[in-house]
XYZ file of C-alpha atoms in Angstrom:
618
model
C -44.027 -31.214 91.667
C -47.199 -33.396 92.605
C -47.912 -37.479 93.175
C -50.487 -39.833 91.433
C -53.871 -39.010 92.146
C -56.255 -41.748 91.965
C -59.802 -39.576 91.224
C -62.661 -41.134 90.103
C -64.661 -37.958 89.356
C -63.499 -34.086 89.190
C -63.735 -32.457 92.640
C -63.687 -29.040 92.125
C -62.630 -28.100 95.582
C -64.148 -24.122 96.036
C -62.678 -22.943 99.400
C -63.904 -19.850 100.706
C -61.351 -18.539 103.738
C -62.302 -15.285 105.315
C -58.853 -14.568 106.852
C -55.813 -11.981 107.365
C -52.103 -12.414 105.676
C -50.607 -11.274 109.099
C -47.489 -9.451 108.680
C -44.931 -8.450 111.744
C -44.199 -4.996 111.915
C -41.053 -2.811 109.873
C -38.932 -0.651 110.480
C -39.119 2.784 108.974
C -36.108 4.105 110.948
C -33.221 2.179 111.415
C -30.882 4.728 112.053
C -27.875 2.958 114.186
C -28.592 0.170 113.140
C -25.439 -0.517 110.612
C -23.576 -3.591 109.959
C -19.610 -3.827 110.243
C -19.000 -2.753 106.838
C -20.711 0.448 107.054
C -24.034 -1.056 105.203
C -27.306 -0.559 106.966
C -28.238 -3.860 108.126
C -31.333 -5.887 107.632
C -33.154 -8.490 109.695
C -34.026 -11.066 108.093
C -37.668 -13.271 108.308
C -36.228 -15.876 110.423
C -34.649 -13.909 113.061
C -38.013 -11.719 113.589
C -39.561 -14.949 113.809
C -37.740 -16.465 116.609
C -37.669 -13.156 118.483
C -40.842 -11.412 117.860
C -43.352 -13.970 117.040
C -42.125 -17.291 118.701
C -46.098 -17.344 119.441
C -46.765 -18.635 115.624
C -45.602 -21.775 116.096
C -46.780 -22.350 119.517
C -48.013 -26.266 119.547
C -47.916 -26.903 116.476
C -46.041 -29.247 114.410
C -43.402 -27.203 112.018
C -42.821 -28.211 108.371
C -39.957 -26.049 106.678
C -39.351 -25.395 103.061
C -35.708 -24.281 102.380
C -32.396 -24.742 100.901
C -28.977 -23.374 102.047
C -29.546 -19.708 101.485
C -32.462 -19.951 104.355
C -29.386 -18.528 106.818
C -29.688 -15.857 109.759
C -27.195 -12.982 109.767
C -24.735 -15.077 111.471
C -24.954 -17.662 109.012
C -26.300 -20.669 110.985
C -29.071 -22.598 109.230
C -32.286 -22.046 109.627
C -32.657 -25.770 109.934
C -30.437 -25.896 112.884
C -32.356 -22.799 114.520
C -35.581 -24.516 114.430
C -34.286 -28.209 115.359
C -32.420 -26.900 118.058
C -35.068 -24.254 119.441
C -36.887 -25.909 122.599
C -39.961 -24.096 121.860
C -40.225 -24.930 117.888
C -41.159 -29.046 116.769
C -39.728 -29.466 113.605
C -41.193 -32.365 111.677
C -40.402 -32.011 108.349
C -38.063 -30.121 105.541
C -38.952 -29.711 102.246
C -36.433 -29.221 99.154
C -37.139 -26.590 95.858
C -34.890 -27.261 92.674
C -31.114 -27.961 94.115
C -32.385 -29.464 97.098
C -32.092 -28.275 100.761
C -28.442 -28.693 100.467
C -27.926 -27.107 97.338
C -25.953 -29.862 95.557
C -28.448 -30.270 92.526
C -28.001 -28.910 88.634
C -30.783 -27.003 87.610
C -33.052 -29.274 86.226
C -32.303 -32.354 87.657
C -34.661 -35.225 88.972
C -34.880 -34.729 92.942
C -35.820 -37.172 95.310
C -37.360 -37.682 98.616
C -35.036 -39.134 101.708
C -33.832 -38.667 105.332
C -31.739 -35.779 106.471
C -28.497 -37.560 107.688
C -28.069 -34.167 110.151
C -31.528 -34.058 112.025
C -32.952 -37.632 110.871
C -36.496 -35.709 109.377
C -37.820 -36.923 106.207
C -37.110 -34.308 103.256
C -39.399 -33.843 101.044
C -38.566 -33.046 97.437
C -40.680 -30.401 95.756
C -39.088 -30.528 92.535
C -39.099 -34.145 90.610
C -41.808 -36.428 90.630
C -43.733 -33.806 92.931
C -44.190 -29.978 92.376
C -46.959 -29.324 95.467
C -46.818 -30.600 98.792
C -49.154 -33.426 98.621
C -51.707 -35.011 101.870
C -49.042 -37.545 102.806
C -46.286 -35.369 103.121
C -47.918 -32.901 105.348
C -49.588 -35.529 107.919
C -47.223 -34.515 110.478
C -47.502 -30.529 109.860
C -49.675 -28.131 111.289
C -47.548 -24.853 109.430
C -45.319 -24.393 106.891
C -42.672 -22.267 106.917
C -40.684 -20.854 103.477
C -37.419 -19.502 104.273
C -35.535 -19.495 100.542
C -33.607 -16.292 98.583
C -35.183 -15.373 96.073
C -33.295 -12.953 92.888
C -36.552 -11.269 91.806
C -37.054 -12.998 88.071
C -39.650 -14.509 87.116
C -38.525 -17.775 85.864
C -36.224 -18.288 89.237
C -38.405 -21.768 89.890
C -38.301 -20.976 93.996
C -41.154 -18.482 94.049
C -43.325 -21.148 92.295
C -42.492 -23.747 94.724
C -44.228 -20.836 97.064
C -46.914 -20.724 95.108
C -47.578 -24.540 94.917
C -47.197 -24.699 98.635
C -49.605 -22.469 99.039
C -51.888 -24.083 97.074
C -51.294 -27.141 99.190
C -51.802 -25.543 102.325
C -55.079 -23.902 101.238
C -56.521 -27.780 100.053
C -55.091 -29.395 102.991
C -55.957 -26.642 106.157
C -52.428 -26.147 107.366
C -51.151 -22.572 107.721
C -48.475 -20.886 105.688
C -45.420 -18.714 106.978
C -43.400 -16.946 105.235
C -39.767 -15.698 106.670
C -39.187 -12.737 103.788
C -35.621 -11.666 102.532
C -34.419 -9.266 100.342
C -35.033 -9.138 96.526
C -31.089 -8.636 95.829
C -32.039 -6.440 92.786
C -34.231 -3.750 94.512
C -37.411 -3.348 94.744
C -38.171 -0.249 92.285
C -37.617 -1.521 88.788
C -40.452 -3.614 87.524
C -39.461 -4.591 83.975
C -40.847 -7.295 80.997
C -44.436 -8.539 79.590
C -46.941 -9.686 82.246
C -46.793 -13.300 81.535
C -49.489 -14.465 79.294
C -51.146 -17.602 79.932
C -50.601 -18.828 76.311
C -46.774 -19.119 78.019
C -46.259 -21.003 80.985
C -44.547 -24.035 81.987
C -43.239 -24.503 85.533
C -44.869 -21.126 86.365
C -48.009 -22.095 85.811
C -51.168 -19.720 86.624
C -48.964 -17.133 88.383
C -48.596 -14.312 85.837
C -45.512 -11.903 86.598
C -43.291 -9.893 84.453
C -39.479 -10.487 84.115
C -38.509 -8.375 86.900
C -41.047 -8.180 89.614
C -39.603 -5.794 92.303
C -41.260 -7.689 94.539
C -40.017 -10.001 98.243
C -41.820 -13.218 98.488
C -43.302 -12.468 101.503
C -45.037 -9.741 98.997
C -45.411 -12.342 96.173
C -47.683 -14.216 98.443
C -49.731 -11.554 99.716
C -50.763 -10.971 96.098
C -50.930 -14.194 95.214
C -53.108 -15.111 97.905
C -55.831 -12.225 96.922
C -55.094 -12.023 93.176
C -55.461 -15.622 92.520
C -58.221 -15.792 95.623
C -55.901 -18.633 97.186
C -57.569 -18.281 100.737
C -54.030 -19.142 102.424
C -54.102 -18.802 105.951
C -50.973 -16.682 105.620
C -48.473 -14.536 107.758
C -45.494 -12.914 106.892
C -42.730 -12.533 109.256
C -41.406 -9.030 107.693
C -37.914 -8.295 107.564
C -36.597 -5.113 109.873
C -34.890 -2.529 107.926
C -35.121 -3.533 104.270
C -36.067 -0.515 101.778
C -37.501 -0.978 98.378
C -34.298 1.337 96.807
C -31.585 -1.218 98.490
C -29.466 -3.924 96.759
C -28.430 -6.903 98.170
C -24.869 -5.474 99.083
C -26.726 -2.195 101.063
C -28.241 -4.984 103.536
C -25.156 -6.311 105.306
C -26.259 -9.975 104.853
C -23.906 -12.449 103.917
C -24.504 -13.897 100.408
C -24.878 -17.281 99.543
C -25.151 -18.407 96.482
C -28.904 -19.041 95.315
C -27.757 -22.435 92.907
C -25.297 -24.111 91.333
C -25.081 -21.492 88.556
C -25.875 -18.575 90.999
C -22.246 -18.519 92.440
C -22.310 -14.217 93.175
C -24.153 -11.070 93.777
C -23.175 -9.700 90.417
C -24.820 -13.484 88.679
C -27.757 -12.900 90.448
C -28.084 -9.424 89.690
C -27.518 -9.816 85.888
C -29.694 -13.371 85.664
C -32.935 -11.251 85.137
C -31.534 -9.967 82.275
C -29.093 -12.017 80.671
C -31.103 -15.126 81.206
C -32.853 -13.690 78.055
C -30.102 -15.535 75.726
C -31.270 -18.632 77.211
C -32.892 -21.017 74.372
C -31.341 -19.187 71.864
C -27.904 -20.471 69.618
C -26.620 -18.115 71.919
C -24.685 -18.879 75.782
C -25.533 -17.515 78.874
C -22.379 -18.445 79.864
C -22.985 -21.822 81.779
C -20.432 -23.716 82.555
C -18.101 -21.219 82.634
C -16.642 -19.236 86.070
C -19.431 -16.469 85.278
C -22.009 -17.798 84.379
C -24.793 -14.756 82.945
C -21.701 -12.556 82.934
C -19.924 -14.144 80.120
C -22.131 -14.314 76.635
C -21.848 -15.028 73.584
C -21.715 -17.652 70.708
C -18.544 -19.721 68.819
C -19.916 -17.364 65.887
C -19.076 -13.920 67.763
C -16.411 -11.444 67.284
C -15.946 -10.392 70.584
C -14.301 -7.067 70.223
C -16.760 -5.864 67.621
C -19.523 -6.956 70.082
C -17.588 -5.290 72.963
C -17.756 -1.882 70.566
C -21.391 -2.207 69.718
C -22.759 -2.815 73.200
C -20.869 0.299 74.123
C -22.402 2.509 71.545
C -26.271 1.287 72.440
C -25.256 3.579 75.912
C -26.995 0.959 78.136
C -27.103 2.733 81.476
C -25.178 0.956 84.600
C -23.195 -1.339 82.944
C -19.763 -1.351 80.480
C -19.174 -4.690 78.417
C -15.399 -6.038 77.572
C -14.634 -8.279 75.008
C -14.128 -12.010 76.469
C -13.512 -15.752 74.786
C -14.058 -18.379 77.074
C -15.061 -22.466 76.786
C -17.537 -23.718 78.771
C -16.663 -27.084 80.616
C -20.219 -28.012 80.479
C -23.397 -26.998 78.878
C -24.128 -25.368 75.141
C -20.901 -25.416 73.231
C -19.215 -27.721 75.797
C -15.240 -27.257 74.795
C -15.866 -24.811 72.296
C -14.208 -20.963 71.940
C -16.970 -18.702 72.203
C -16.514 -15.448 71.607
C -18.706 -12.368 73.308
C -18.302 -9.838 76.209
C -18.487 -9.993 79.836
C -20.814 -8.101 81.569
C -19.814 -5.411 84.212
C -21.967 -3.631 86.331
C -21.273 -0.247 87.381
C -24.505 0.946 88.710
C -26.976 -1.664 89.831
C -29.442 0.886 90.782
C -29.301 2.167 86.727
C -29.398 -0.923 85.026
C -32.777 -1.794 82.940
C -32.430 -5.609 83.109
C -34.815 -6.731 80.366
C -33.427 -3.990 77.956
C -29.833 -5.069 78.572
C -30.969 -8.761 77.661
C -32.573 -7.656 74.344
C -30.055 -5.400 73.226
C -27.172 -8.617 73.301
C -29.617 -10.593 71.744
C -30.223 -7.687 69.271
C -26.681 -7.090 68.464
C -25.482 -10.954 68.109
C -28.134 -11.818 66.043
C -27.346 -9.046 63.793
C -23.763 -9.839 63.763
C -24.642 -13.312 62.238
C -28.432 -13.615 61.480
C -27.949 -17.390 60.112
C -26.413 -18.261 63.046
C -28.736 -17.272 64.901
C -32.315 -18.951 66.152
C -33.864 -19.738 69.076
C -36.470 -22.409 70.442
C -39.883 -23.055 70.782
C -39.366 -22.237 74.355
C -38.394 -18.916 74.153
C -41.936 -17.331 74.389
C -42.050 -19.354 77.677
C -38.934 -17.524 78.880
C -39.911 -14.048 78.297
C -43.662 -14.812 78.829
C -45.212 -13.144 75.881
C -46.101 -15.512 72.608
C -45.774 -12.254 70.191
C -42.133 -11.333 71.542
C -39.841 -14.388 69.493
C -41.391 -13.215 65.930
C -40.398 -9.778 66.616
C -37.050 -10.429 67.831
C -36.542 -12.759 64.429
C -37.639 -10.113 62.102
C -35.412 -7.555 63.547
C -37.836 -5.001 65.196
C -36.023 -2.382 67.027
C -35.793 -3.235 70.895
C -37.618 -0.089 72.204
C -40.672 -1.141 69.846
C -40.545 -4.837 71.345
C -40.637 -3.383 75.132
C -43.413 -0.442 74.025
C -45.376 -3.331 73.109
C -46.007 -4.579 76.569
C -45.854 -1.064 78.439
C -48.933 -0.246 78.578
C -50.329 -3.189 79.852
C -47.150 -3.641 82.441
C -48.178 -0.394 83.764
C -51.429 -1.488 84.258
C -50.642 -4.425 86.195
C -47.982 -2.528 88.814
C -50.500 0.010 89.622
C -53.521 -1.861 90.135
C -51.995 -5.249 91.124
C -48.629 -5.263 92.440
C -48.419 -1.434 94.210
C -51.252 -2.692 96.493
C -49.365 -5.547 98.386
C -46.039 -3.698 99.159
C -44.935 -3.817 102.782
C -41.874 -1.854 102.512
C -40.620 1.765 102.068
C -40.519 4.008 100.074
C -43.893 3.103 98.725
C -44.994 4.340 95.037
C -46.524 7.471 95.070
C -50.450 6.914 95.938
C -49.695 3.499 97.151
C -50.000 3.005 101.487
C -48.673 -0.124 103.065
C -50.620 -3.585 102.208
C -53.029 -4.105 104.654
C -55.728 -6.364 104.365
C -58.719 -6.950 106.661
C -59.612 -10.493 104.966
C -59.995 -12.296 101.787
C -62.363 -14.858 100.198
C -60.617 -18.050 98.297
C -61.344 -20.579 95.453
C -59.955 -24.003 95.086
C -58.797 -25.699 92.672
C -56.772 -23.083 91.280
C -58.070 -24.488 87.758
C -61.479 -24.597 87.017
C -62.453 -26.963 84.151
C -65.273 -28.969 83.455
C -66.790 -31.174 80.238
C -70.616 -30.629 79.379
C -72.531 -32.597 81.373
C -69.904 -33.063 84.028
C -70.775 -32.488 87.814
C -68.574 -30.765 90.020
C -68.733 -30.801 94.025
C -68.192 -27.633 95.997
C -66.409 -27.364 98.830
C -66.348 -24.338 101.150
C -64.281 -23.390 104.408
C -63.346 -20.565 105.738
C -60.852 -18.824 108.270
C -60.975 -15.364 110.506
C -58.179 -12.588 110.520
C -56.894 -14.685 113.435
C -56.246 -17.939 111.545
C -59.127 -19.840 113.085
C -61.690 -21.697 110.573
C -65.064 -20.421 110.866
C -68.292 -22.446 110.495
C -69.656 -21.202 107.336
C -73.072 -22.511 106.543
C -73.282 -23.386 102.916
C -76.320 -21.751 102.293
C -75.236 -18.080 103.380
C -72.852 -18.272 100.328
C -73.985 -17.117 97.125
C -72.890 -18.321 93.865
C -72.764 -16.732 90.096
C -71.639 -18.106 87.099
C -71.670 -16.294 83.693
C -71.977 -16.535 80.150
C -74.474 -19.408 81.012
C -71.710 -21.895 81.057
C -73.342 -23.490 83.778
C -74.721 -23.340 87.581
C -74.517 -23.980 90.810
C -77.333 -25.916 93.137
C -76.502 -27.378 96.467
C -73.399 -27.514 96.589
C -72.571 -28.771 93.240
C -71.635 -27.133 89.963
C -73.184 -28.138 86.936
C -71.726 -27.600 83.311
C -73.846 -27.194 80.808
C -72.328 -25.192 78.120
C -69.125 -24.887 76.262
C -67.215 -21.393 76.581
C -65.443 -19.269 79.192
C -67.316 -17.537 82.337
C -66.562 -16.695 85.730
C -67.386 -18.732 88.978
C -67.908 -15.897 91.665
C -68.827 -16.636 95.227
C -69.940 -14.086 97.622
C -69.918 -14.266 101.331
C -70.110 -11.228 103.016
C -69.090 -8.418 102.146
C -66.173 -10.225 99.884
C -66.000 -12.389 96.846
C -63.368 -14.786 94.825
C -63.781 -15.664 91.529
C -61.506 -17.110 88.807
C -62.279 -18.089 85.362
C -64.071 -21.274 84.411
C -63.719 -23.281 81.770
C -66.161 -25.929 79.895
C -65.216 -27.985 77.167
C -64.346 -31.798 76.233
C -60.925 -32.686 77.289
C -58.619 -33.041 74.044
C -55.752 -35.554 74.263
C -53.357 -33.500 71.997
C -50.615 -35.680 71.343
C -48.087 -38.449 73.474
C -44.996 -37.781 74.003
C -42.212 -39.902 75.956
C -38.408 -39.668 77.058
C -36.463 -42.253 78.877
C -34.143 -40.619 81.793
C -31.278 -42.725 83.985
C -34.118 -43.525 86.486
C -37.416 -42.944 85.318
C -39.305 -42.604 81.795
C -41.819 -40.146 81.373
C -44.808 -40.417 78.888
C -46.453 -36.697 78.902
C -50.322 -36.373 77.528
C -50.627 -33.231 75.767
C -54.122 -31.410 77.048
C -56.190 -28.803 75.781
C -56.716 -27.761 79.273
C -55.558 -28.411 83.029
C -57.684 -31.694 84.573
C -57.193 -33.433 87.562
C -60.045 -35.977 86.695
C -57.925 -38.758 85.805
C -57.379 -42.346 87.078
C -54.460 -44.110 86.871
C -54.478 -48.107 87.866
C -52.136 -50.857 88.003
C -53.069 -54.781 87.551
C -51.364 -57.579 85.258
C -48.090 -55.613 83.930
C -49.901 -53.160 82.954
C -50.733 -49.329 83.924
C -54.348 -48.156 82.876
C -54.689 -44.234 82.690
C -58.475 -43.409 82.251
C -59.440 -39.662 81.429
C -63.404 -39.170 81.636
C -64.753 -36.915 78.847
C -61.680 -37.186 77.378
C -61.959 -37.074 73.572
C -58.584 -37.933 71.080
C -57.593 -34.928 68.587
C -54.568 -32.989 67.226
C -51.607 -35.386 66.080
C -53.276 -38.282 67.310
C -54.919 -41.056 65.130
C -58.450 -40.626 66.116
C -59.181 -44.484 65.886
C -56.563 -44.776 68.188
C -53.463 -46.335 68.095
C -49.970 -47.059 69.855
C -46.995 -45.467 70.870
C -43.309 -47.545 70.770
C -41.085 -46.343 73.749
C -37.429 -47.566 73.052
C -34.827 -48.113 75.248
C -36.473 -48.137 78.406
C -36.579 -50.696 80.604
C -39.732 -50.491 81.921
C -42.008 -50.009 79.488
C -42.610 -51.623 76.160
C -45.369 -49.102 74.539
C -48.883 -47.337 75.205
C -51.901 -48.065 73.513
C -54.738 -45.534 73.535
C -58.374 -45.311 72.380
C -61.499 -43.378 73.078
C -65.090 -44.768 73.977
C -67.664 -44.165 76.276
C -67.319 -40.931 76.939
C -63.403 -42.110 78.235
C -60.220 -41.748 76.845
C -57.676 -45.069 77.648
C -54.530 -45.437 77.463
C -52.787 -49.053 78.471
C -49.299 -48.758 79.327
C -47.551 -52.382 78.285
C -44.967 -52.793 81.154
C -41.836 -55.057 80.908
C -42.028 -55.598 84.465
C -44.969 -55.993 87.383
C -45.021 -53.779 90.455
C -43.515 -50.739 89.258
C -43.290 -47.330 91.063
C -44.575 -44.629 88.885
C -45.731 -41.178 89.954
C -47.736 -38.032 88.197
C -46.435 -34.756 88.483
C -48.589 -31.697 87.498
C -48.355 -29.506 85.093
C -50.793 -26.985 83.097
C -52.690 -28.542 80.122
C -50.126 -32.257 80.625
C -51.297 -35.283 82.234
C -47.737 -36.515 83.145
C -46.622 -40.153 84.135
C -43.117 -41.236 85.145
C -42.554 -44.491 85.970
C -39.160 -45.413 87.815
C -36.720 -47.512 86.691
């Protein structure tokens, strides 16, 4: 979600932030605080903010990242609560996938517009721009994040949070997370920790399939583990415990997206989503998505019997036949099962999802297949081959369990804000943090990269840091830092570390040529997308427009992979705006010329890991 950047050279921004992720205190004793149905009452972060921490917004222009799930316990929307509050200056709204009103389908390109009800600008964070740009933030001092997550590592809302944190750090904005429950509980953690080789929208934030954290906890973890240096606060819920599932909170359920209509759907999603990117269907196009699963070639009765014999805790299976009204197998009769939840606290969701895949593949191996995206779905590049080779589910899970246990103990458990806490892990409390931006540190040999340093104290006040007081270390002899500039010298991977007083921030850095390995394109209803596949993530590119032509320049870029080393032309069929793309290499520069069918086109460049993407509007 990023707009076009015109960058004449790579600027490596190194943000050194000394700050505290501030949180409101949690209520451990919630006796007597019950909802009308007898369940324990949880107070969401929006109410805690307005009741206890309104001073956080005093004299500040406020931007709100939200969607229909951003509601108080009485169902009043956070948008209305903030817009109508006499002491809150709400100036902008930001919508994730599905938009602020939830009326867009999964993956649909979302535009920015003016909200009819409030008259405020609504900036899309799913479509042309994933990360709030400087222009989007010009009238904002603090960003609020108020969206209900469902506990899966491929549900896009948490990555909207991650990109917002990155933008906040880059543009010196505060960010406040209005925390909400993890509806599938906060105790179980399952699946492989995502590999850097298996990312897409998820980018750099490496989580297991089921993370068992709230969005506030995720924000604190990312702020520290990725040295983001955000001036972060969390309006912590009152009354939530890790052992709770959503039905225990007493809060109203608002469907989190069009295909997550019920609490049961939200609960099963982290498990049955593992049928996606295969020839199986997760039930999209039915009234029970992620509960009804199967394929046209599945015998429902046999599958129900097989799954029952596998003795999977917390669920039972009923044979089912259904006809999706849209999506995969639209209009076809599909055989399968409906997954019924008996005891939510007992379900191992990844185990459930993999057993469903395993059982249906075994029923008809010739019909079963998976796409190349399955590794991105589960987060492990080795799992697809293990599934296709019919390895037992227990062996697949065992292949990642040691790494998962290490991550849980050494990383995840250090950032938990709600009881009960794992043995030996106290509640999250942090006095300071060092931050480093951008999060992708890459350069070509011979390239000089400017460094920028700033900081915040524990109260969110910006610090005056003398650059000379920062100590730098670059490992593996890939380069050095001098007078605020990183000089890349030798190809390889190393770690750049910045030390200030008793704190450190570091991350991996890569020095290598920038290889353009392929050029792909797709014509959509409202735009034509051109994708340059790269060997790494870059920001040092330039896009200019003149005389009916767009020109893309990548300094230090070299032709590699599927492209002709002498250059060539990519023909674009059926696009109303683009006829072809010519590409060449010379004088230390990769150049691509977009041959347009009309002048003065609108275009944007959303950022992806290891890709340069240009969207030309129709």
